[in-house]
Amino acid sequence: MLVVMSQSAGQENIDNVIQTIKQAGLVPHCIPGSIRTAIGVTGNTGAIDTERFSTLPDVIQIIRVTAPYKLVSRETKPDNTLVKVGNTVFGDKQIQIIAGPCSVESREQMKKLSGRLQKAGVKILRGGVFKPRTSPYDFQGLGEKGLEILAEVRESTGMHFVTEVVDTEKLPLVARYADMLQIGARNMHHYSLLRAVGKTGKSILLKRGISATLEEFLMAAEYIMLEGNYNIVLCERGVRTFAQHTRFTLDISIIPTIKKLSHLPIIVDPSHPAGIRNKVIPLSLGAIGAGADGLIVEVHPDPEKALSDGSQSLYPKQFEQLMKKLHIIAPALDRNM
Amino acid sequence: MLVVMSQSAGQENIDNVIQTIKQAGLVPHCIPGSIRTAIGVTGNTGAIDTERFSTLPDVIQIIRVTAPYKLVSRETKPDNTLVKVGNTVFGDKQIQIIAGPCSVESREQMKKLSGRLQKAGVKILRGGVFKPRTSPYDFQGLGEKGLEILAEVRESTGMHFVTEVVDTEKLPLVARYADMLQIGARNMHHYSLLRAVGKTGKSILLKRGISATLEEFLMAAEYIMLEGNYNIVLCERGVRTFAQHTRFTLDISIIPTIKKLSHLPIIVDPSHPAGIRNKVIPLSLGAIGAGADGLIVEVHPDPEKALSDGSQSLYPKQFEQLMKKLHIIAPALDRNM
Amino acid sequence: MLVVMSQSAGQENIDNVIQTIKQAGLVPHCIPGSIRTAIGVTGNTGAIDTERFSTLPDVIQIIRVTAPYKLVSRETKPDNTLVKVGNTVFGDKQIQIIAGPCSVESREQMKKLSGRLQKAGVKILRGGVFKPRTSPYDFQGLGEKGLEILAEVRESTGMHFVTEVVDTEKLPLVARYADMLQIGARNMHHYSLLRAVGKTGKSILLKRGISATLEEFLMAAEYIMLEGNYNIVLCERGVRTFAQHTRFTLDISIIPTIKKLSHLPIIVDPSHPAGIRNKVIPLSLGAIGAGADGLIVEVHPDPEKALSDGSQSLYPKQFEQLMKKLHIIAPALDRNM
Amino acid sequence: MLVVMSQSAGQENIDNVIQTIKQAGLVPHCIPGSIRTAIGVTGNTGAIDTERFSTLPDVIQIIRVTAPYKLVSRETKPDNTLVKVGNTVFGDKQIQIIAGPCSVESREQMKKLSGRLQKAGVKILRGGVFKPRTSPYDFQGLGEKGLEILAEVRESTGMHFVTEVVDTEKLPLVARYADMLQIGARNMHHYSLLRAVGKTGKSILLKRGISATLEEFLMAAEYIMLEGNYNIVLCERGVRTFAQHTRFTLDISIIPTIKKLSHLPIIVDPSHPAGIRNKVIPLSLGAIGAGADGLIVEVHPDPEKALSDGSQSLYPKQFEQLMKKLHIIAPALDRNM
């Protein structure tokens, strides 16, 4: 930590800061500059409460040097974490594709779709059964009925599935069925839910919040890890910016950033940022180009009749085209499918 | 709803849209323009599933005309809603000030502070007991112990209190003690919690999400109202933008916007956007100038020793100065304190 | 400046950084922390080229301690700068109101309006004659004809005027007529124009860029000051964020921030962020509440017929109401009108 | 255009809107909905001045249906525009790579670098000679001396070059030397400069403004085209958002959007959004994956000693690796190098 003093700070106030640092059991390092004095602070084992210092007279800025996350940091664990869902491994050379409808709507829908997706190479299905919707008047999901459908499909096809868990009450139910639990963007800051899914030990798909900073995103994973669960796949899904030509602005730059700072795998959801299906394939290829470990894509057998997010769902035929392109591109990026 | 066709749309695709509208039981109104054709849609009683139309051939845009919120709309209820907490009324001419520490830390802290705040004219205390913190390593609140302290202070002073409820598990406990339940910015999208606090019938302080649009903010209130609870006070607390000179960017323009579109009262939290105490008073006066019905302000008897948000907490003396200024300004704005 | 080393940095790379600092004629201060080492750098008289260090092996972050602006800084000049336009002084206790139409449209418009504004207490008119418009198909201003009209009004009423200068070619022409030169938001980064207006010695109204950071805003003023011209009034006019319920998001928090960091006066344009006239008065009162030194407001005698920005222009009657409110509020804020 | 009336609008105010539309020579189409009335407007040949209607009583919203851009629109010109610089063609199947230092610093630097870049397959050099810098204290470019160096390199190697033109004064000079003129992000709104470069007939590289919307970006191109110059290559270079983990947030979603709406080629600058060189390659591959027609990349023979943007400049060796990867990926995307 670095405490920066005002240009006009007198020796008394500088001494006061030094004294306060010492009283907190830390070690001050005074750096008198030509314009202002800064005081380095060392000797801390964990995070320092910066607020104790920021309000001292003539202190104009506190600069934190050590990042607040620990367990998620690549400095703590240099090797990639590999997260398994069935035989599928996230975080290795293979690009993993999760696909399925926004919402599970019926047994017929899922049977029809899952067969086609499996043929295209998909091993993990997605499908919402509890839907967090901005409007209370919109379709809210099939609930347990949807979980049963997904489980039936798993039994008959061998495909695993991920589905969103929206609150702690529904967690036991969802965890009984699902192979991987999704924390949606709106719940990335829902700390009791993060802790609770951490305790299940299940593989977690953690989506970035709609306006989450890099640090907040990693801290959400830290909450899960603190419960002993390292099976976390991060997911970039677009952030909210002034740009309204897509539903959200896909931030591919977070991919190499996460790769450098953390050992966790990161995949991309191209459907929600696109908002409209004709942008899903370009965003998918862009994400993979930037180094994503996989994708989670919305596909619907009949998007015009979808109960949610139809506009951004690919037709099965489009999805098959995407898969073909990925098979060609993967080796060019030194990866495989 | 308006369906906009591509400039190059042939008659066949235009007819197809018209047909689809009719099949949905709605009435199409074709408006052939000089450049492109648009088709107005009427006859709907609720929201139309726009996605059914957006994916038809040659449709380039769907424009929604009717806002999705109903109960919160001033068109539905032209008069201001008055929300009561004890004898305090939000939404009327009187400006209401809620004050207190970020977190309840001890009985001594609250006793010391509450007396002073009451003398300054405060009738409702704030104080967090379950704290949603970005870092799992930060202070997480006193829990039920904190609620007991707040209840004791209420008994001895007659001051009511608002405190945050972070999840549905803790709701029964918090609702047993608190006079007003706060939904924090991170939980504005937590729909099962919104429904649950709606069912309590208690007065609710609903904070705007960190990047919530106007419509999302009003829809969150709609979730609560749908449970029959109209006692909602909205709260602007700053949004996330590129500007980093404050912790969040206080968006005072939402105040007149809400006043026009909704009947609900809206107050402002100047402390979280400020991030640092010397900006709290200017933001407070700015918010009241823009028409806010009140403020919720962080005050701490000893901010340097605060366990959370010390930097942005006012000293009691500063808070008293703020109250004095508000007393002078209120009549100038045709309001009272 | 502080150079932060990677947690895994070996002594060799730390020594390399220290050596490079010394070679640059600067003084390194090594601060070994429990987790990582940071190296303070002092001895610089001006800005250090941080890039020379950020790319050295194992350097993970460079933290700048000294702000890059000098002349605009309150640390350099503790007293408020007072900027004069005629007898009007910006930066003192008096709140200054500039008013007028978005564009000068005709002699009749300006005569009709200026009389009314003068009666309401306005001493400085605004009126665009060269308009930077997003669309080349929109009205681009009257050019020199507009300047002549403004000069005639000045002669007959004694009111001074500010008008925008959009490029260096038109600067000599505009400077020959205008009392104060406005640099628009789109030109805040136009450095050759900033230098050129600096050389005129005229009073400058410098608007914040649409997404300018605090530092960029102050650095734009620094460009002007470097030419010896200290007569700068800053102007917040809303920034671009995700929030689309107003045209731009008015950022009142920059007012106390500028007041603390700089000696320059700052006023607010409430019209452009509002986008629609019914929000202009709330934003105006909010800005003054937050400590702005004045306002620049769009008023049109007949907004429905305005050639630009009609929707956000106040009716003269509304402007008179605003002035009345300001007269009441100013003393409550310890200011005058 | 669609005029949306308030829910409580009486017939009188609806008739007033209809009358006003007719008076403007346009055709009203009344669409009475179950909740509110909307009035479609047709019969316009160009853009309608929406402000004339937005301020009528009980009008709550004006919805524009036709986009304001014409010449840049793919609806106007369905085929891709091919832009030539020497023998290099932008907008066709070939991916074009522009490379070079941020600033031209010396003859030696450019000779050393250009040979190496040419060997790697680069046909167009970049190099700033007039630099728009946030700080007046930073290196501002070599000016004409830099142009001479670039021209010498062109003579000896046959490589063409693009360089930024920062204002109209320097345009004749820069245009005398350069093969392609760059309009930087800070100048995207500088309309007199856009017009002036339009008149030169030279190929233009138009960078997106730091917070420019899609529409503003296309309208800037429209300004250039209105002067008869269709040789425009658009360039996405990152936008300003809350996310600070990169210098700017690269918005790859604008690539497919532009491809759909406009006939102009679009390339990507991965260096400025990255801010730091280790993210340049992932962003480059992401951009090409998303469909960009090319890249403009900063490379420096000795980045540690660069006078500007050293941190984000690739080492020549890294650039060669990037080129190798692009050669492998291009065919996978059905493109070539």
GROMACS .gro file of C-alpha atoms in nm, chain C residues 49 51-52 54-55 68 70 132-137 140 167-169 186 189-192 195 210-211 213 216 219 222-223 226 240 277 304 306 308-311, chain D residues 49 51-52 54-55 68 70 132-137 140 167-169 186 189-192 195 210-211 213 216 219 222-223 226 240 277 304 306 308-311:
model
   78
  723ASP     CA    1   0.799   0.849  -1.912
  725GLU     CA    2   0.650   0.344  -2.049
  726ARG     CA    3   1.022   0.302  -2.018
  728SER     CA    4   0.629  -0.073  -1.761
  729THR     CA    5   0.779  -0.310  -2.013
  742PRO     CA    6   0.018   1.540  -1.477
  744LYS     CA    7   0.043   2.176  -1.317
  806PRO     CA    8  -2.101   2.115  -3.517
  807ARG     CA    9  -2.384   1.874  -3.608
  808THR     CA   10  -2.374   1.495  -3.610
  809SER     CA   11  -2.561   1.497  -3.940
  810PRO     CA   12  -2.437   1.691  -4.242
  811TYR     CA   13  -2.802   1.730  -4.338
  814GLN     CA   14  -2.512   2.429  -3.969
  841ASP     CA   15  -1.198   2.526  -3.585
  842THR     CA   16  -0.887   2.734  -3.620
  843GLU     CA   17  -0.985   2.876  -3.961
  860ARG     CA   18  -1.651   1.761  -2.940
  863HIS     CA   19  -0.943   1.715  -2.747
  864HIS     CA   20  -0.868   1.944  -3.042
  865TYR     CA   21  -0.530   2.052  -2.920
  866SER     CA   22  -0.430   2.293  -3.193
  869ARG     CA   23  -0.351   2.639  -2.822
  884ILE     CA   24  -1.854   1.364  -2.401
  885SER     CA   25  -1.648   1.096  -2.233
  887THR     CA   26  -1.209   1.190  -1.766
  890GLU     CA   27  -0.832   1.486  -1.962
  893MET     CA   28  -0.529   1.874  -1.926
  896GLU     CA   29  -0.362   2.312  -1.925
  897TYR     CA   30  -0.311   2.338  -2.304
  900LEU     CA   31   0.037   2.709  -2.140
  914ARG     CA   32  -2.214   0.943  -2.220
  951ARG     CA   33  -3.699   2.089  -2.149
  978GLU     CA   34  -4.131   2.449  -3.161
  980ALA     CA   35  -3.618   2.623  -3.344
  982SER     CA   36  -3.179   2.306  -3.360
  983ASP     CA   37  -3.226   2.167  -3.008
  984GLY     CA   38  -3.582   2.297  -2.979
  985SER     CA   39  -3.688   2.017  -2.747
 1060ASP     CA   40  -3.719   1.767  -3.794
 1062GLU     CA   41  -3.821   1.845  -3.265
 1063ARG     CA   42  -4.115   2.021  -3.423
 1065SER     CA   43  -4.173   1.630  -2.973
 1066THR     CA   44  -4.281   1.943  -2.792
 1079PRO     CA   45  -3.026   0.933  -4.087
 1081LYS     CA   46  -2.779   0.760  -4.670
 1143PRO     CA   47  -0.260   1.458  -3.053
 1144ARG     CA   48  -0.151   1.406  -2.692
 1145THR     CA   49  -0.361   1.444  -2.378
 1146SER     CA   50  -0.070   1.618  -2.212
 1147PRO     CA   51   0.099   1.922  -2.365
 1148TYR     CA   52   0.417   1.802  -2.196
 1151GLN     CA   53   0.413   1.589  -3.010
 1178ASP     CA   54  -0.625   1.965  -3.826
 1179THR     CA   55  -0.708   2.144  -4.147
 1180GLU     CA   56  -0.398   2.366  -4.137
 1197ARG     CA   57  -1.042   1.247  -3.111
 1200HIS     CA   58  -1.647   1.468  -3.467
 1201HIS     CA   59  -1.431   1.737  -3.627
 1202TYR     CA   60  -1.665   1.805  -3.914
 1203SER     CA   61  -1.468   2.069  -4.101
 1206ARG     CA   62  -1.518   1.770  -4.514
 1221ILE     CA   63  -1.382   0.720  -2.803
 1222SER     CA   64  -1.751   0.710  -2.718
 1224THR     CA   65  -2.232   0.547  -3.123
 1227GLU     CA   66  -2.233   0.888  -3.512
 1230MET     CA   67  -2.251   0.988  -3.995
 1233GLU     CA   68  -2.130   1.040  -4.444
 1234TYR     CA   69  -1.962   1.382  -4.404
 1237LEU     CA   70  -2.082   1.402  -4.922
 1251ARG     CA   71  -1.452   0.409  -2.315
 1288ARG     CA   72   0.142  -0.547  -2.559
 1315GLU     CA   73   1.132   0.041  -2.418
 1317ALA     CA   74   0.964   0.454  -2.773
 1319SER     CA   75   0.501   0.729  -2.718
 1320ASP     CA   76   0.284   0.423  -2.660
 1321GLY     CA   77   0.581   0.196  -2.602
 1322SER     CA   78   0.392  -0.034  -2.368
   0.00000   0.00000   0.00000
